[in-house]
Short mmCIF file of C-alpha atoms and ligand atoms in Angstrom, two decimals:
data_model
loop_
_atom_site.label_atom_id
_atom_site.label_comp_id
_atom_site.label_asym_id
_atom_site.label_seq_id
_atom_site.Cartn_x
_atom_site.Cartn_y
_atom_site.Cartn_z
CA MET J 1 -26.11 2.96 28.23
CA SER J 2 -23.69 1.55 24.68
CA VAL J 3 -23.38 4.79 22.71
CA LEU J 4 -23.39 1.80 19.87
CA GLU J 5 -26.19 1.60 18.89
CA LYS J 6 -26.70 -1.75 17.14
CA THR J 7 -29.31 -1.76 14.16
CA ASN J 8 -29.40 -2.70 10.83
CA SER J 9 -27.52 -1.93 8.15
CA SER J 10 -29.97 0.86 6.68
CA ALA J 11 -29.89 3.04 10.08
CA LEU J 12 -26.13 2.45 10.55
CA ILE J 13 -25.47 3.99 7.34
CA ALA J 14 -27.67 7.13 8.15
CA LEU J 15 -26.22 7.12 11.36
CA GLU J 16 -22.63 7.20 9.86
CA ASP J 17 -24.03 9.97 7.13
CA GLN J 18 -25.86 12.45 9.25
CA TYR J 19 -22.26 12.33 12.27
CA GLY J 20 -19.43 11.35 9.96
CA ALA J 21 -17.30 13.76 7.31
CA HIS J 22 -18.68 12.79 3.98
CA ASN J 23 -14.74 12.59 2.87
CA TYR J 24 -15.92 8.79 1.86
CA HIS J 25 -18.05 7.58 -0.79
CA PRO J 26 -18.40 3.78 0.66
CA LEU J 27 -20.34 0.86 -1.31
CA PRO J 28 -23.50 0.58 0.84
CA VAL J 29 -22.33 -2.65 3.01
CA VAL J 30 -21.61 -2.37 7.11
CA LEU J 31 -19.64 -4.72 8.28
CA SER J 32 -19.62 -6.47 12.18
CA ARG J 33 -17.16 -9.28 11.63
CA GLY J 34 -14.39 -10.44 10.26
CA GLU J 35 -12.19 -13.88 9.12
CA GLY J 36 -9.80 -15.23 7.32
CA VAL J 37 -10.50 -13.86 3.79
CA TYR J 38 -14.75 -13.08 4.85
CA VAL J 39 -15.96 -10.42 6.30
CA TRP J 40 -20.11 -10.59 7.31
CA ASP J 41 -22.28 -7.88 7.59
CA VAL J 42 -24.68 -6.90 10.15
CA GLU J 43 -27.77 -8.54 9.40
CA GLY J 44 -25.35 -12.25 8.75
CA LYS J 45 -24.39 -12.74 5.07
CA ARG J 46 -20.84 -13.26 4.27
CA TYR J 47 -18.71 -11.86 1.36
CA TYR J 48 -15.19 -12.82 0.72
CA ASP J 49 -12.76 -9.71 0.97
CA PHE J 50 -11.12 -8.64 -2.20
CA LEU J 51 -9.93 -5.43 -0.62
CA SER J 52 -8.07 -5.52 1.58
CA ALA J 53 -8.80 -2.70 3.66
CA TYR J 54 -5.69 -1.14 0.87
CA SER J 55 -3.76 -3.99 1.27
CA ALA J 56 -3.56 -4.23 5.02
CA VAL J 57 -5.12 -7.01 5.59
CA ASN J 58 -3.18 -9.09 4.24
CA GLN J 59 -2.20 -12.16 6.56
CA GLY J 60 -6.14 -12.13 6.25
CA HIS J 61 -9.19 -10.70 8.84
CA CYS J 62 -8.41 -11.53 12.74
CA HIS J 63 -5.78 -13.85 11.88
CA PRO J 64 -4.73 -15.70 16.02
CA LYS J 65 -1.84 -14.66 15.88
CA ILE J 66 -0.78 -11.03 15.74
CA VAL J 67 -4.90 -11.09 17.47
CA ASN J 68 -3.33 -13.85 20.68
CA ALA J 69 -0.22 -10.14 20.51
CA LEU J 70 -2.06 -7.59 20.07
CA VAL J 71 -4.29 -8.80 23.47
CA THR J 72 -1.38 -10.16 25.48
CA GLN J 73 0.70 -6.68 24.81
CA ALA J 74 -2.18 -4.67 25.46
CA GLN J 75 -3.32 -6.25 29.11
CA THR J 76 0.51 -5.21 29.49
CA LEU J 77 2.25 -2.12 28.27
CA THR J 78 0.79 -0.06 25.58
CA LEU J 79 2.15 3.61 25.05
CA THR J 80 5.56 5.16 26.99
CA SER J 81 6.29 7.61 24.07
CA ARG J 82 9.84 7.56 23.31
CA ALA J 83 10.56 9.45 26.85
CA PHE J 84 11.54 6.39 27.76
CA TYR J 85 12.81 3.23 26.20
CA ASN J 86 10.56 0.14 26.26
CA ASP J 87 10.79 -3.82 26.26
CA LYS J 88 8.81 -4.45 22.93
CA LEU J 89 10.42 -2.26 20.30
CA GLY J 90 14.60 -3.24 19.91
CA SER J 91 13.53 -6.19 18.74
CA TYR J 92 10.81 -5.32 16.98
CA GLU J 93 13.66 -3.28 15.48
CA LYS J 94 16.12 -5.66 15.22
CA PHE J 95 13.31 -7.75 13.54
CA ILE J 96 11.94 -5.79 11.46
CA THR J 97 15.56 -4.48 9.78
CA LYS J 98 16.53 -8.59 9.24
CA MET J 99 13.76 -9.34 7.73
CA PHE J 100 14.05 -5.71 4.57
CA GLY J 101 17.98 -5.57 4.67
CA PHE J 102 18.10 -1.90 5.96
CA GLU J 103 20.74 -1.22 9.92
CA LYS J 104 18.16 0.99 10.79
CA ILE J 105 14.25 1.49 11.32
CA LEU J 106 12.42 4.85 11.85
CA PRO J 107 8.90 3.83 12.99
CA MET J 108 5.78 5.93 12.29
CA ASN J 109 1.83 4.83 12.48
CA THR J 110 0.32 5.71 9.20
CA GLY J 111 1.70 5.86 5.64
CA ALA J 112 0.96 9.41 4.85
CA GLU J 113 2.99 9.92 8.24
CA ALA J 114 6.25 7.65 6.96
CA VAL J 115 6.25 9.37 3.33
CA GLU J 116 6.84 13.02 5.33
CA THR J 117 9.01 11.06 7.00
CA ALA J 118 10.93 9.49 4.38
CA LEU J 119 10.87 13.31 2.24
CA LYS J 120 11.90 15.07 5.55
CA ILE J 121 14.81 12.76 5.90
CA CYS J 122 15.96 12.61 2.87
CA ARG J 123 15.85 16.43 2.30
CA LYS J 124 17.82 16.59 5.56
CA TRP J 125 20.14 13.79 3.36
CA ALA J 126 21.15 16.39 0.38
CA TYR J 127 21.69 19.08 3.18
CA GLU J 128 24.42 17.73 5.70
CA LYS J 129 25.48 14.42 3.41
CA LYS J 130 25.17 15.86 0.18
CA GLY J 131 26.08 19.75 0.36
CA LEU J 132 23.01 20.90 -1.78
CA ASP J 133 22.49 24.36 -0.19
CA GLU J 134 19.60 25.47 1.22
CA HIS J 135 16.19 25.00 0.78
CA GLN J 136 17.34 24.00 -3.07
CA ALA J 137 17.01 20.40 -2.61
CA GLN J 138 13.89 19.41 -5.09
CA ILE J 139 12.43 15.17 -4.75
CA ILE J 140 10.78 13.56 -7.74
CA VAL J 141 7.57 11.52 -8.05
CA CYS J 142 5.82 10.41 -10.84
CA ASP J 143 2.19 11.95 -12.28
CA ASN J 144 -0.60 10.01 -10.49
CA ASN J 145 1.26 8.88 -7.71
CA PHE J 146 -0.10 8.14 -4.11
CA HIS J 147 1.28 8.39 -1.19
CA GLY J 148 -1.08 10.28 1.04
CA ARG J 149 -3.82 12.70 1.75
CA THR J 150 -0.79 15.08 3.46
CA THR J 151 -0.46 17.99 2.64
CA THR J 152 2.98 18.45 1.64
CA ILE J 153 2.04 14.96 -0.37
CA ILE J 154 -0.90 16.25 -1.71
CA SER J 155 0.39 19.11 -2.63
CA PHE J 156 2.90 17.32 -5.80
CA SER J 157 -0.11 14.75 -6.26
CA ASN J 158 -1.87 15.51 -9.42
CA ASP J 159 -5.28 13.87 -8.47
CA GLU J 160 -7.51 17.47 -8.80
CA ASN J 161 -10.12 16.38 -6.45
CA ALA J 162 -7.01 15.15 -3.37
CA ARG J 163 -5.74 18.72 -3.99
CA ARG J 164 -8.44 21.03 -5.35
CA ASN J 165 -8.67 24.31 -2.26
CA PHE J 166 -6.29 23.00 0.23
CA GLY J 167 -3.98 25.49 -1.29
CA PRO J 168 -1.32 26.99 -0.02
CA TYR J 169 1.11 24.07 -1.22
CA THR J 170 4.26 22.68 -0.24
CA GLU J 171 7.66 23.40 -3.32
CA GLY J 172 10.51 21.46 -3.42
CA PHE J 173 8.81 18.47 -6.33
CA ILE J 174 9.30 17.69 -9.55
CA ARG J 175 6.71 15.78 -10.86
CA ILE J 176 7.59 13.36 -14.11
CA PRO J 177 5.97 10.39 -16.28
CA TYR J 178 5.89 7.29 -14.77
CA ASP J 179 7.62 3.72 -15.52
CA ASP J 180 9.73 6.33 -18.43
CA ILE J 181 13.46 6.59 -17.27
CA ASN J 182 13.68 8.82 -19.94
CA ALA J 183 11.91 11.41 -17.96
CA LEU J 184 13.31 10.39 -15.03
CA GLU J 185 17.53 10.62 -16.49
CA ASN J 186 16.59 14.10 -18.30
CA VAL J 187 15.58 15.74 -14.79
CA LEU J 188 18.92 14.58 -13.70
CA VAL J 189 21.41 15.49 -15.68
CA ASN J 190 19.58 18.79 -15.97
CA ASN J 191 19.17 19.63 -12.16
CA LYS J 192 22.19 19.58 -9.68
CA ASN J 193 19.32 19.93 -6.84
CA ILE J 194 18.03 16.91 -6.91
CA ALA J 195 17.62 14.85 -3.32
CA GLY J 196 15.97 11.62 -4.09
CA PHE J 197 13.34 10.17 -6.68
CA LEU J 198 10.03 8.68 -4.68
CA VAL J 199 7.75 6.24 -6.77
CA GLU J 200 5.89 3.27 -5.90
CA PRO J 201 7.13 -0.01 -7.26
CA ILE J 202 3.30 -0.94 -8.43
CA GLN J 203 1.30 1.64 -8.83
CA GLY J 204 -1.62 0.45 -6.97
CA GLU J 205 -4.79 3.49 -7.09
CA ALA J 206 -3.57 4.94 -9.97
CA GLY J 207 -5.18 1.63 -11.16
CA VAL J 208 -2.35 -0.97 -10.29
CA TYR J 209 -0.08 -0.07 -13.44
CA VAL J 210 2.92 -2.48 -13.02
CA PRO J 211 5.60 -0.67 -14.77
CA ASN J 212 8.38 -2.49 -17.17
CA ASP J 213 10.74 -4.49 -15.56
CA SER J 214 13.55 -3.32 -16.11
CA TYR J 215 12.23 -0.06 -14.83
CA LEU J 216 13.20 -0.09 -11.30
CA LYS J 217 16.48 -1.36 -12.56
CA GLN J 218 17.31 1.72 -14.65
CA VAL J 219 16.06 3.70 -10.99
CA LYS J 220 18.55 2.27 -8.66
CA ALA J 221 20.70 2.39 -11.22
CA LEU J 222 20.34 6.09 -12.53
CA CYS J 223 20.34 6.88 -8.22
CA GLU J 224 22.90 6.30 -7.35
CA LYS J 225 25.07 7.56 -10.43
CA HIS J 226 24.00 11.15 -9.58
CA ASP J 227 23.76 11.07 -5.92
CA VAL J 228 20.35 10.77 -5.29
CA LEU J 229 17.80 8.64 -2.82
CA PHE J 230 15.71 5.83 -4.42
CA ILE J 231 12.59 5.79 -2.67
CA ALA J 232 11.22 3.81 -2.64
CA ASP J 233 6.86 3.71 -1.17
CA GLU J 234 5.98 -0.01 -0.39
CA VAL J 235 3.04 0.76 1.86
CA GLN J 236 1.12 -0.95 -0.84
CA THR J 237 2.57 -2.96 -2.80
CA GLY J 238 4.74 -4.55 0.13
CA ILE J 239 4.82 -8.15 2.41
CA ALA J 240 4.31 -9.80 0.12
CA ARG J 241 1.50 -8.72 -1.55
CA THR J 242 3.14 -8.20 -5.10
CA GLY J 243 4.55 -12.05 -4.74
CA SER J 244 7.42 -10.70 -3.70
CA LEU J 245 8.22 -9.89 -0.27
CA LEU J 246 9.14 -6.24 -1.10
CA ALA J 247 8.17 -5.91 -5.00
CA VAL J 248 10.99 -4.04 -5.17
CA CYS J 249 12.89 -7.97 -4.88
CA GLY J 250 11.31 -8.52 -8.56
CA ASN J 251 10.62 -12.22 -9.54
CA CYS J 252 11.95 -13.65 -6.47
CA SER J 253 8.96 -15.13 -4.52
CA CYS J 254 10.70 -16.59 -0.98
CA GLU J 255 9.75 -14.45 1.98
CA ASN J 256 13.76 -13.81 2.80
CA HIS J 257 15.45 -10.60 1.84
CA CYS J 258 17.80 -12.28 -0.54
CA GLU J 259 19.85 -9.08 -2.54
CA GLN J 260 22.04 -11.29 -4.56
CA GLN J 261 18.53 -12.20 -6.30
CA GLU J 262 19.61 -10.20 -9.37
CA THR J 263 15.75 -8.61 -10.20
CA TYR J 264 16.60 -7.11 -6.56
CA SER J 265 16.62 -2.95 -6.23
CA LYS J 266 17.36 -1.62 -2.88
CA PRO J 267 15.57 1.38 -2.38
CA ASP J 268 18.30 3.64 -0.14
CA ILE J 269 14.67 4.16 2.08
CA LEU J 270 11.95 1.89 1.95
CA ILE J 271 8.52 3.46 2.76
CA LEU J 272 6.26 0.98 5.02
CA GLY J 273 2.75 0.52 6.50
CA LYS J 274 -0.11 -0.82 6.43
CA ALA J 275 0.30 -4.55 6.41
CA VAL J 276 3.62 -4.55 8.73
CA SER J 277 0.22 -4.44 11.55
CA GLY J 278 -1.81 -7.17 9.33
CA GLY J 279 -4.40 -4.50 9.14
CA VAL J 280 -4.90 -4.71 13.31
CA TYR J 281 -3.30 -1.97 14.28
CA PRO J 282 -1.62 1.03 12.68
CA VAL J 283 2.10 0.81 12.54
CA SER J 284 4.32 1.91 9.54
CA ALA J 285 8.15 1.97 8.43
CA VAL J 286 11.23 3.31 7.00
CA LEU J 287 13.98 1.67 6.31
CA ALA J 288 17.28 3.84 5.13
CA ASP J 289 21.26 2.57 5.87
CA ASP J 290 23.27 4.31 8.82
CA GLU J 291 24.71 6.72 6.68
CA ILE J 292 21.43 7.61 6.01
CA MET J 293 19.18 7.77 8.81
CA HIS J 294 21.89 9.42 10.77
CA VAL J 295 21.49 12.66 9.71
CA ILE J 296 18.18 12.65 12.54
CA LYS J 297 19.21 13.02 15.98
CA PRO J 298 17.71 14.22 19.10
CA GLY J 299 14.23 16.07 19.27
CA GLN J 300 14.27 16.04 15.82
CA HIS J 301 11.85 14.04 13.75
CA GLY J 302 9.06 11.63 16.08
CA SER J 303 5.64 10.70 17.32
CA THR J 304 3.74 10.49 20.72
CA PHE J 305 2.24 6.37 19.16
CA GLY J 306 5.66 5.11 16.45
CA GLY J 307 7.08 2.73 17.87
CA ASN J 308 4.76 1.83 21.18
CA PRO J 309 4.86 -1.58 22.75
CA LEU J 310 1.75 -1.97 21.33
CA ALA J 311 2.96 -1.56 17.54
CA ALA J 312 6.00 -3.17 18.11
CA ALA J 313 4.45 -6.82 19.17
CA VAL J 314 1.92 -6.77 16.42
CA ALA J 315 4.16 -5.70 14.21
CA THR J 316 6.46 -8.76 14.27
CA ALA J 317 3.85 -11.72 15.38
CA ALA J 318 2.40 -9.92 11.80
CA LEU J 319 5.29 -9.62 10.01
CA GLU J 320 6.14 -13.08 11.46
CA VAL J 321 2.70 -15.19 9.98
CA VAL J 322 4.39 -13.70 6.38
CA TYR J 323 7.14 -16.76 7.01
CA ASP J 324 5.03 -19.22 8.81
CA GLU J 325 2.23 -19.20 6.07
CA ASN J 326 4.41 -18.54 3.14
CA LEU J 327 2.33 -15.58 1.27
CA ALA J 328 4.45 -14.58 -0.94
CA GLN J 329 4.60 -18.12 -2.73
CA ASN J 330 0.34 -18.06 -2.12
CA ALA J 331 0.48 -14.62 -4.07
CA LYS J 332 2.53 -15.50 -6.52
CA ARG J 333 0.91 -19.00 -7.84
CA LEU J 334 -2.84 -17.46 -7.35
CA GLY J 335 -2.41 -15.04 -8.94
CA LYS J 336 -1.03 -16.55 -11.30
CA ILE J 337 -3.54 -17.77 -11.36
CA PHE J 338 -6.28 -15.24 -11.56
CA ARG J 339 -4.51 -13.35 -14.44
CA GLU J 340 -5.31 -16.31 -16.41
CA LYS J 341 -8.52 -17.25 -15.49
CA LEU J 342 -10.21 -13.36 -16.09
CA ASN J 343 -7.88 -13.51 -19.29
CA GLN J 344 -9.43 -15.84 -20.55
CA TYR J 345 -12.71 -14.69 -20.06
CA ILE J 346 -12.19 -10.75 -21.55
CA GLN J 347 -11.05 -12.86 -24.22
CA THR J 348 -14.71 -12.65 -25.15
CA SER J 349 -15.68 -10.41 -23.91
CA SER J 350 -16.87 -6.28 -24.75
CA ILE J 351 -16.71 -4.80 -21.21
CA VAL J 352 -13.84 -5.38 -19.48
CA LYS J 353 -11.00 -4.00 -21.43
CA LEU J 354 -7.90 -5.23 -19.71
CA VAL J 355 -6.71 -8.25 -16.46
CA ARG J 356 -3.68 -6.30 -15.20
CA GLY J 357 -1.13 -7.62 -11.89
CA LYS J 358 1.17 -8.99 -10.10
CA GLY J 359 1.21 -11.32 -7.71
CA LEU J 360 -2.28 -10.02 -5.94
CA LEU J 361 -2.57 -6.38 -6.39
CA ASN J 362 -4.86 -6.63 -9.55
CA ALA J 363 -7.70 -4.93 -11.28
CA ILE J 364 -9.98 -5.01 -15.08
CA VAL J 365 -10.07 -1.79 -16.56
CA ILE J 366 -14.20 -1.59 -17.82
CA ASN J 367 -15.05 -0.53 -21.48
CA ASP J 368 -16.19 2.67 -20.17
CA THR J 369 -15.43 6.18 -19.22
CA GLU J 370 -14.06 7.42 -16.53
CA ASP J 371 -17.16 8.83 -14.92
CA SER J 372 -19.81 6.72 -16.34
CA SER J 373 -21.16 4.27 -13.14
CA THR J 374 -20.12 0.71 -14.95
CA ALA J 375 -17.54 -0.27 -12.45
CA TRP J 376 -19.31 0.84 -9.59
CA ASP J 377 -22.70 -1.34 -11.13
CA ILE J 378 -20.12 -4.33 -11.15
CA CYS J 379 -19.34 -3.82 -7.66
CA MET J 380 -22.10 -3.44 -6.30
CA LYS J 381 -23.35 -7.45 -8.25
CA MET J 382 -20.80 -7.90 -6.94
CA ALA J 383 -21.23 -7.12 -3.53
CA GLU J 384 -24.50 -9.09 -4.28
CA ASN J 385 -23.11 -11.77 -5.50
CA GLY J 386 -20.94 -12.34 -2.25
CA LEU J 387 -17.14 -10.40 -3.31
CA LEU J 388 -16.17 -7.21 -1.87
CA ALA J 389 -14.35 -4.91 -4.07
CA LYS J 390 -14.11 -0.34 -5.24
CA PRO J 391 -13.45 0.78 -8.41
CA THR J 392 -10.90 3.83 -8.34
CA HIS J 393 -10.76 6.32 -10.45
CA GLY J 394 -14.29 5.64 -12.51
CA ASN J 395 -13.85 2.76 -14.68
CA ILE J 396 -11.26 0.32 -13.02
CA ILE J 397 -11.57 -1.92 -10.23
CA ARG J 398 -8.86 -3.44 -8.11
CA PHE J 399 -8.70 -6.95 -7.08
CA ALA J 400 -6.87 -7.48 -3.82
CA PRO J 401 -8.02 -10.05 -0.97
CA PRO J 402 -6.00 -11.10 2.09
CA LEU J 403 -3.07 -13.41 1.16
CA VAL J 404 -3.97 -16.55 3.20
CA MET J 405 -6.18 -17.54 0.66
CA ASN J 406 -6.21 -21.04 -1.27
CA GLU J 407 -6.95 -22.52 -4.58
CA GLU J 408 -10.44 -23.35 -3.56
CA GLN J 409 -11.58 -19.89 -2.41
CA LEU J 410 -9.68 -18.42 -5.25
CA ASN J 411 -11.76 -20.29 -8.48
CA GLU J 412 -15.13 -19.72 -7.08
CA CYS J 413 -13.82 -16.22 -6.62
CA VAL J 414 -13.11 -16.24 -9.64
CA GLU J 415 -16.38 -17.03 -10.67
CA ILE J 416 -18.22 -14.57 -8.77
CA ILE J 417 -16.42 -11.61 -10.86
CA ILE J 418 -17.07 -13.24 -13.60
CA LYS J 419 -20.52 -14.01 -13.75
CA SER J 420 -21.53 -10.30 -11.66
CA VAL J 421 -19.37 -8.41 -15.44
CA LYS J 422 -21.63 -10.85 -17.55
CA GLU J 423 -24.73 -8.90 -16.34
CA PHE J 424 -23.04 -6.11 -17.69
CA GLU J 425 -21.84 -7.42 -20.77
CA ARG J 426 -23.56 -5.78 -23.50
N1 PMP R 1 1.43 5.09 0.12
C1 PMP R 1 0.62 4.43 -0.80
C2 PMP R 1 1.94 3.42 -1.66
C3 PMP R 1 -0.43 3.62 -0.10
O1 PMP R 1 -0.93 3.37 -1.37
C4 PMP R 1 -1.21 4.90 0.24
C5 PMP R 1 -2.40 4.43 1.00
N2 PMP R 1 -3.47 3.70 -0.33
C6 PMP R 1 -0.67 5.17 1.53
C7 PMP R 1 1.12 5.68 1.12
C8 PMP R 1 -0.96 6.17 2.30
O2 PMP R 1 -1.22 5.25 4.14
P1 PMP R 1 -1.83 5.70 4.68
O3 PMP R 1 -3.36 5.84 4.52
O4 PMP R 1 -1.48 4.86 5.80
O5 PMP R 1 -2.07 7.27 5.56
#
């Protein structure tokens, strides 16, 4: 007997509703297949995927090179734990550290785990290298941050929905406004117990907020001056999504790590997840140089699955695709076209106020209150017209297609978006 019942969309939605926790509110579309920029529902209708699993599927659905690496490795060796060495991890570690310009990686699985790892490394560094008194370390974070769902991470969130009734909370965080260099300087000058500053180079979940061009450079300079670790959470913005290998690369759109670029702001700790595996397997990573990473000694941190040979093989293939297919350059070029076309449209729109973003991480802001259903209704209309996107924070719709999209496909998508939005013009 098969436990997987394959019927129609409404029956499958009812199954999830009855047996699954209600911790998501999905669009009522049941997907059963994906290829490149497309996904298909169980009835066979094709959609453009404009969410890419929150930027995990940058390389496109079921990329043959990545799937091939997965299948080959799955038939050979999947999990050993780190109690033993495996023959895939070392070369993956060499590849990813060279790719991003760091001396060490600590491999984990999900984004939230990698953020937790970075916070632990940062605190340990502060006590053992910077010389802070035990239990005194503070980490600065930003208003409207999103870094995951663990108890510590939601402790420093200001999203009441994510926090309420999950206390008691973890201490040791100071929240300041995002993209406000004076606020950062103010805390750094007045508090000697700061260990690090954790920041998203572009705030994704908050609604795709792109900071000032000079923000990250100034952040880096201030962190250096005050001997504080600059921790960049690139779980959503990394791996070519914003038109460069990392959002901290600034305006450089190459797929290489090139530190000489004037706009590059090298973090002390870099957090990656999602598209590290092209959405094929949960793989995340924390990267730092030796001086920082060496504070972690055997037995002090780990994960049964982190660094397993299946993850290493998949991530290596997924990162190679970023080079093979010039994903950063494509994201930069198509992102520009996307914003130009939508900006043209909103000149005459009463319902869309603003388009913003970088590379292929973009959003439109709907001219309605956060608790209105307009953005949701527009997403439903877009789904009907063959394109899947999801509102974030009520009146914002994020657009993040796979980066393997071509210009012709993008143009068709812009048409679908405009056609759908038009029905809501007042
Ligand atoms: N950091 C950022 C910036 C994210 O956008 C996300 C997920 N949206 C996370 C961390 C958490 O990743 P995960 O869901 O894999 O735990």
